[in-house]
PDB file of C-alpha atoms in Angstrom:
ATOM      1  CA  MET T   1      -0.153   0.159   0.135  1.00  0.00           C
ATOM      2  CA  ASP T   2       1.707   3.356  -1.206  1.00  0.00           C
ATOM      3  CA  ALA T   3       0.903   7.041  -0.196  1.00  0.00           C
ATOM      4  CA  THR T   4      -1.892   7.206  -2.840  1.00  0.00           C
ATOM      5  CA  ASP T   5      -3.874   4.287  -1.655  1.00  0.00           C
ATOM      6  CA  LYS T   6      -3.725   5.874   1.832  1.00  0.00           C
ATOM      7  CA  LYS T   7      -4.850   8.875   0.634  1.00  0.00           C
ATOM      8  CA  LEU T   8      -7.876   6.954  -1.261  1.00  0.00           C
ATOM      9  CA  LEU T   9      -8.772   5.014   1.458  1.00  0.00           C
ATOM     10  CA  THR T  10      -8.881   8.214   3.615  1.00  0.00           C
ATOM     11  CA  LEU T  11     -11.395   9.765   0.983  1.00  0.00           C
ATOM     12  CA  LEU T  12     -13.447   6.844   0.824  1.00  0.00           C
ATOM     13  CA  GLN T  13     -13.852   6.547   4.595  1.00  0.00           C
ATOM     14  CA  GLN T  14     -14.942  10.148   4.432  1.00  0.00           C
ATOM     15  CA  ASP T  15     -17.843   9.457   1.633  1.00  0.00           C
ATOM     16  CA  THR T  16     -18.178   6.058  -0.240  1.00  0.00           C
ATOM     17  CA  LYS T  17     -20.506   7.795  -2.565  1.00  0.00           C
ATOM     18  CA  LYS T  18     -18.063   9.782  -3.912  1.00  0.00           C
ATOM     19  CA  THR T  19     -17.615   8.876  -7.909  1.00  0.00           C
ATOM     20  CA  THR T  20     -14.490   7.512  -9.335  1.00  0.00           C
ATOM     21  CA  LYS T  21     -14.096  10.748 -11.553  1.00  0.00           C
ATOM     22  CA  GLU T  22     -14.311  12.789  -7.894  1.00  0.00           C
ATOM     23  CA  LEU T  23     -11.573  10.739  -6.774  1.00  0.00           C
ATOM     24  CA  ALA T  24      -9.433  10.873  -9.362  1.00  0.00           C
ATOM     25  CA  GLY T  25      -9.645  14.601  -9.194  1.00  0.00           C
ATOM     26  CA  LYS T  26      -8.617  14.735  -5.446  1.00  0.00           C
ATOM     27  CA  LEU T  27      -6.052  12.190  -6.342  1.00  0.00           C
ATOM     28  CA  ASN T  28      -4.470  13.537  -9.718  1.00  0.00           C
ATOM     29  CA  LEU T  29      -5.107  10.209 -11.419  1.00  0.00           C
ATOM     30  CA  SER T  30      -7.069   8.847 -14.214  1.00  0.00           C
ATOM     31  CA  VAL T  31     -10.371   7.546 -13.621  1.00  0.00           C
ATOM     32  CA  THR T  32      -9.101   4.047 -14.573  1.00  0.00           C
ATOM     33  CA  ALA T  33      -6.143   4.157 -12.263  1.00  0.00           C
ATOM     34  CA  VAL T  34      -8.779   4.936  -9.356  1.00  0.00           C
ATOM     35  CA  TYR T  35     -11.015   2.369 -10.292  1.00  0.00           C
ATOM     36  CA  GLU T  36      -8.350  -0.458 -10.393  1.00  0.00           C
ATOM     37  CA  ARG T  37      -6.525   0.748  -7.188  1.00  0.00           C
ATOM     38  CA  ILE T  38     -10.173   0.064  -5.512  1.00  0.00           C
ATOM     39  CA  LYS T  39     -10.799  -3.291  -7.138  1.00  0.00           C
ATOM     40  CA  LYS T  40      -6.946  -4.029  -5.738  1.00  0.00           C
ATOM     41  CA  LEU T  41      -7.987  -2.978  -2.250  1.00  0.00           C
ATOM     42  CA  GLU T  42     -11.199  -4.892  -2.489  1.00  0.00           C
ATOM     43  CA  ARG T  43      -9.370  -8.004  -3.735  1.00  0.00           C
ATOM     44  CA  GLU T  44      -6.764  -7.742  -0.964  1.00  0.00           C
ATOM     45  CA  GLY T  45      -9.196  -7.549   1.564  1.00  0.00           C
ATOM     46  CA  ILE T  46      -8.253  -3.887   2.774  1.00  0.00           C
ATOM     47  CA  ILE T  47     -11.581  -2.455   2.044  1.00  0.00           C
ATOM     48  CA  ASP T  48     -13.973  -5.159   3.643  1.00  0.00           C
ATOM     49  CA  LYS T  49     -17.266  -3.772   2.896  1.00  0.00           C
ATOM     50  CA  TYR T  50     -19.331  -0.823   2.177  1.00  0.00           C
ATOM     51  CA  VAL T  51     -22.013   0.302   4.469  1.00  0.00           C
ATOM     52  CA  VAL T  52     -24.590   3.227   5.665  1.00  0.00           C
ATOM     53  CA  LEU T  53     -24.076   4.660   8.815  1.00  0.00           C
ATOM     54  CA  LEU T  54     -27.481   5.585  10.354  1.00  0.00           C
ATOM     55  CA  ASN T  55     -28.569   8.521  12.820  1.00  0.00           C
ATOM     56  CA  ARG T  56     -29.689   6.101  15.916  1.00  0.00           C
ATOM     57  CA  ASN T  57     -31.526   8.980  17.227  1.00  0.00           C
ATOM     58  CA  LYS T  58     -33.669   9.374  14.084  1.00  0.00           C
ATOM     59  CA  ILE T  59     -34.459   5.534  14.253  1.00  0.00           C
ATOM     60  CA  ASP T  60     -35.293   5.380  18.328  1.00  0.00           C
ATOM     61  CA  LYS T  61     -31.927   3.538  19.085  1.00  0.00           C
ATOM     62  CA  GLY T  62     -30.607   6.605  20.747  1.00  0.00           C
ATOM     63  CA  PHE T  63     -30.088   4.771  24.413  1.00  0.00           C
ATOM     64  CA  VAL T  64     -26.818   3.211  24.234  1.00  0.00           C
ATOM     65  CA  VAL T  65     -25.632   0.536  26.945  1.00  0.00           C
ATOM     66  CA  PHE T  66     -22.512  -1.250  27.570  1.00  0.00           C
ATOM     67  CA  CYS T  67     -23.148  -4.524  29.455  1.00  0.00           C
ATOM     68  CA  HIS T  68     -20.432  -6.412  30.802  1.00  0.00           C
ATOM     69  CA  ILE T  69     -20.831 -10.296  31.038  1.00  0.00           C
ATOM     70  CA  LYS T  70     -19.281 -12.518  33.463  1.00  0.00           C
ATOM     71  CA  LEU T  71     -19.752 -16.052  32.761  1.00  0.00           C
ATOM     72  CA  ILE T  72     -20.158 -18.901  35.473  1.00  0.00           C
ATOM     73  CA  GLN T  73     -17.345 -20.933  33.696  1.00  0.00           C
ATOM     74  CA  HIS T  74     -14.433 -20.213  31.347  1.00  0.00           C
ATOM     75  CA  SER T  75     -14.664 -23.580  29.333  1.00  0.00           C
ATOM     76  CA  LYS T  76     -14.541 -23.494  25.477  1.00  0.00           C
ATOM     77  CA  GLU T  77     -18.198 -25.013  25.566  1.00  0.00           C
ATOM     78  CA  PHE T  78     -19.578 -22.063  27.625  1.00  0.00           C
ATOM     79  CA  LEU T  79     -17.494 -19.547  25.889  1.00  0.00           C
ATOM     80  CA  THR T  80     -18.949 -20.853  22.375  1.00  0.00           C
ATOM     81  CA  ASN T  81     -22.291 -21.425  23.203  1.00  0.00           C
ATOM     82  CA  PHE T  82     -22.556 -17.861  24.873  1.00  0.00           C
ATOM     83  CA  GLU T  83     -21.417 -16.464  21.608  1.00  0.00           C
ATOM     84  CA  ARG T  84     -23.573 -18.463  19.537  1.00  0.00           C
ATOM     85  CA  GLN T  85     -26.397 -17.132  21.185  1.00  0.00           C
ATOM     86  CA  VAL T  86     -25.501 -13.325  21.453  1.00  0.00           C
ATOM     87  CA  VAL T  87     -24.567 -12.874  18.085  1.00  0.00           C
ATOM     88  CA  LYS T  88     -28.482 -13.662  17.278  1.00  0.00           C
ATOM     89  CA  LEU T  89     -29.548 -10.646  19.673  1.00  0.00           C
ATOM     90  CA  GLU T  90     -30.574  -7.896  17.399  1.00  0.00           C
ATOM     91  CA  GLU T  91     -30.038  -5.075  20.292  1.00  0.00           C
ATOM     92  CA  VAL T  92     -26.308  -5.978  20.450  1.00  0.00           C
ATOM     93  CA  LEU T  93     -24.523  -4.359  17.837  1.00  0.00           C
ATOM     94  CA  GLU T  94     -21.102  -5.106  18.863  1.00  0.00           C
ATOM     95  CA  CYS T  95     -19.635  -7.923  21.303  1.00  0.00           C
ATOM     96  CA  PHE T  96     -16.060  -8.206  22.348  1.00  0.00           C
ATOM     97  CA  HIS T  97     -14.519 -11.079  24.172  1.00  0.00           C
ATOM     98  CA  VAL T  98     -12.029  -9.226  26.852  1.00  0.00           C
ATOM     99  CA  SER T  99      -9.653  -9.807  29.800  1.00  0.00           C
ATOM    100  CA  GLY T 100     -10.343  -8.143  32.872  1.00  0.00           C
ATOM    101  CA  ASP T 101     -13.011  -8.471  35.650  1.00  0.00           C
ATOM    102  CA  TYR T 102     -15.665  -9.391  32.831  1.00  0.00           C
ATOM    103  CA  ASP T 103     -15.535 -11.757  30.034  1.00  0.00           C
ATOM    104  CA  TYR T 104     -17.347  -9.919  27.373  1.00  0.00           C
ATOM    105  CA  ILE T 105     -18.621  -6.084  26.603  1.00  0.00           C
ATOM    106  CA  LEU T 106     -21.604  -5.611  24.800  1.00  0.00           C
ATOM    107  CA  LYS T 107     -22.725  -2.605  23.003  1.00  0.00           C
ATOM    108  CA  LEU T 108     -26.285  -1.982  22.484  1.00  0.00           C
ATOM    109  CA  PHE T 109     -28.458   0.286  21.131  1.00  0.00           C
ATOM    110  CA  VAL T 110     -32.178   0.515  22.060  1.00  0.00           C
ATOM    111  CA  LYS T 111     -34.827   3.369  22.195  1.00  0.00           C
ATOM    112  CA  ASP T 112     -34.900   4.024  26.162  1.00  0.00           C
ATOM    113  CA  MET T 113     -34.452   2.545  29.776  1.00  0.00           C
ATOM    114  CA  GLU T 114     -37.544   0.536  29.283  1.00  0.00           C
ATOM    115  CA  ALA T 115     -36.505  -1.151  26.157  1.00  0.00           C
ATOM    116  CA  TYR T 116     -33.192  -1.943  28.191  1.00  0.00           C
ATOM    117  CA  ARG T 117     -35.083  -3.334  30.656  1.00  0.00           C
ATOM    118  CA  GLU T 118     -37.247  -5.660  28.351  1.00  0.00           C
ATOM    119  CA  PHE T 119     -34.096  -6.489  26.658  1.00  0.00           C
ATOM    120  CA  MET T 120     -32.377  -7.768  29.796  1.00  0.00           C
ATOM    121  CA  VAL T 121     -35.423  -9.468  31.007  1.00  0.00           C
ATOM    122  CA  THR T 122     -36.675 -11.410  27.883  1.00  0.00           C
ATOM    123  CA  LYS T 123     -33.244 -11.769  26.157  1.00  0.00           C
ATOM    124  CA  LEU T 124     -30.204 -11.767  28.025  1.00  0.00           C
ATOM    125  CA  THR T 125     -30.976 -13.502  31.014  1.00  0.00           C
ATOM    126  CA  THR T 126     -32.402 -16.118  29.054  1.00  0.00           C
ATOM    127  CA  LEU T 127     -28.742 -16.907  27.688  1.00  0.00           C
ATOM    128  CA  ASN T 128     -27.046 -19.754  29.254  1.00  0.00           C
ATOM    129  CA  HIS T 129     -23.662 -19.351  31.299  1.00  0.00           C
ATOM    130  CA  ILE T 130     -23.963 -15.831  32.354  1.00  0.00           C
ATOM    131  CA  GLY T 131     -23.069 -15.328  36.036  1.00  0.00           C
ATOM    132  CA  SER T 132     -23.529 -11.597  36.486  1.00  0.00           C
ATOM    133  CA  THR T 133     -24.001  -8.291  34.458  1.00  0.00           C
ATOM    134  CA  HIS T 134     -23.021  -4.799  34.900  1.00  0.00           C
ATOM    135  CA  SER T 135     -24.435  -2.102  32.884  1.00  0.00           C
ATOM    136  CA  THR T 136     -23.184   1.279  32.152  1.00  0.00           C
ATOM    137  CA  PHE T 137     -25.170   3.887  30.255  1.00  0.00           C
ATOM    138  CA  MET T 138     -23.876   6.848  27.665  1.00  0.00           C
ATOM    139  CA  ILE T 139     -24.318   9.907  28.887  1.00  0.00           C
ATOM    140  CA  GLY T 140     -22.635  11.656  26.076  1.00  0.00           C
ATOM    141  CA  GLU T 141     -20.691  10.967  22.880  1.00  0.00           C
ATOM    142  CA  VAL T 142     -17.251  12.398  22.850  1.00  0.00           C
ATOM    143  CA  LYS T 143     -16.010  10.595  19.813  1.00  0.00           C
ATOM    144  CA  ASN T 144     -17.328   8.007  17.296  1.00  0.00           C
ATOM    145  CA  THR T 145     -15.823   7.095  14.330  1.00  0.00           C
ATOM    146  CA  THR T 146     -15.388   4.087  12.082  1.00  0.00           C
ATOM    147  CA  ALA T 147     -12.293   5.869   9.889  1.00  0.00           C
ATOM    148  CA  PHE T 148      -8.815   4.829  10.415  1.00  0.00           C
ATOM    149  CA  SER T 149      -5.794   7.374  10.429  1.00  0.00           C
ATOM    150  CA  PHE T 150      -2.894   6.855   7.835  1.00  0.00           C
TER     151      PHE T 150
END
């Protein structure tokens, strides 16, 4: 990956709807050269996928919860069983297996506290092997980006 690829990736992270012609103008390259670079970055797996980021407040998902999970045991069976179940929960947008006092951290987006309570009662507490949970609620967002710097 050269400096031009990095600049191209930066531009794409800012706005994937830019046309190849617009990108070519910013990079001082031909449209064909930009197209070929993008295809190469996709083939190499550097560009993984293209997505749309939604304004969670406008779709009633503005209540952000970080839920720390501790399993009752750390056997491979318990871990894989928990992971298999948690990926099916639509409220959970991110799940991380972590070190420290807890085994997993879930990032959830729901409408409000009542919706979170409903999630806890009807979904999370039905998962096998959970020993304890600890929930933290977002007060304000200081930084949220999906873009990597080069």
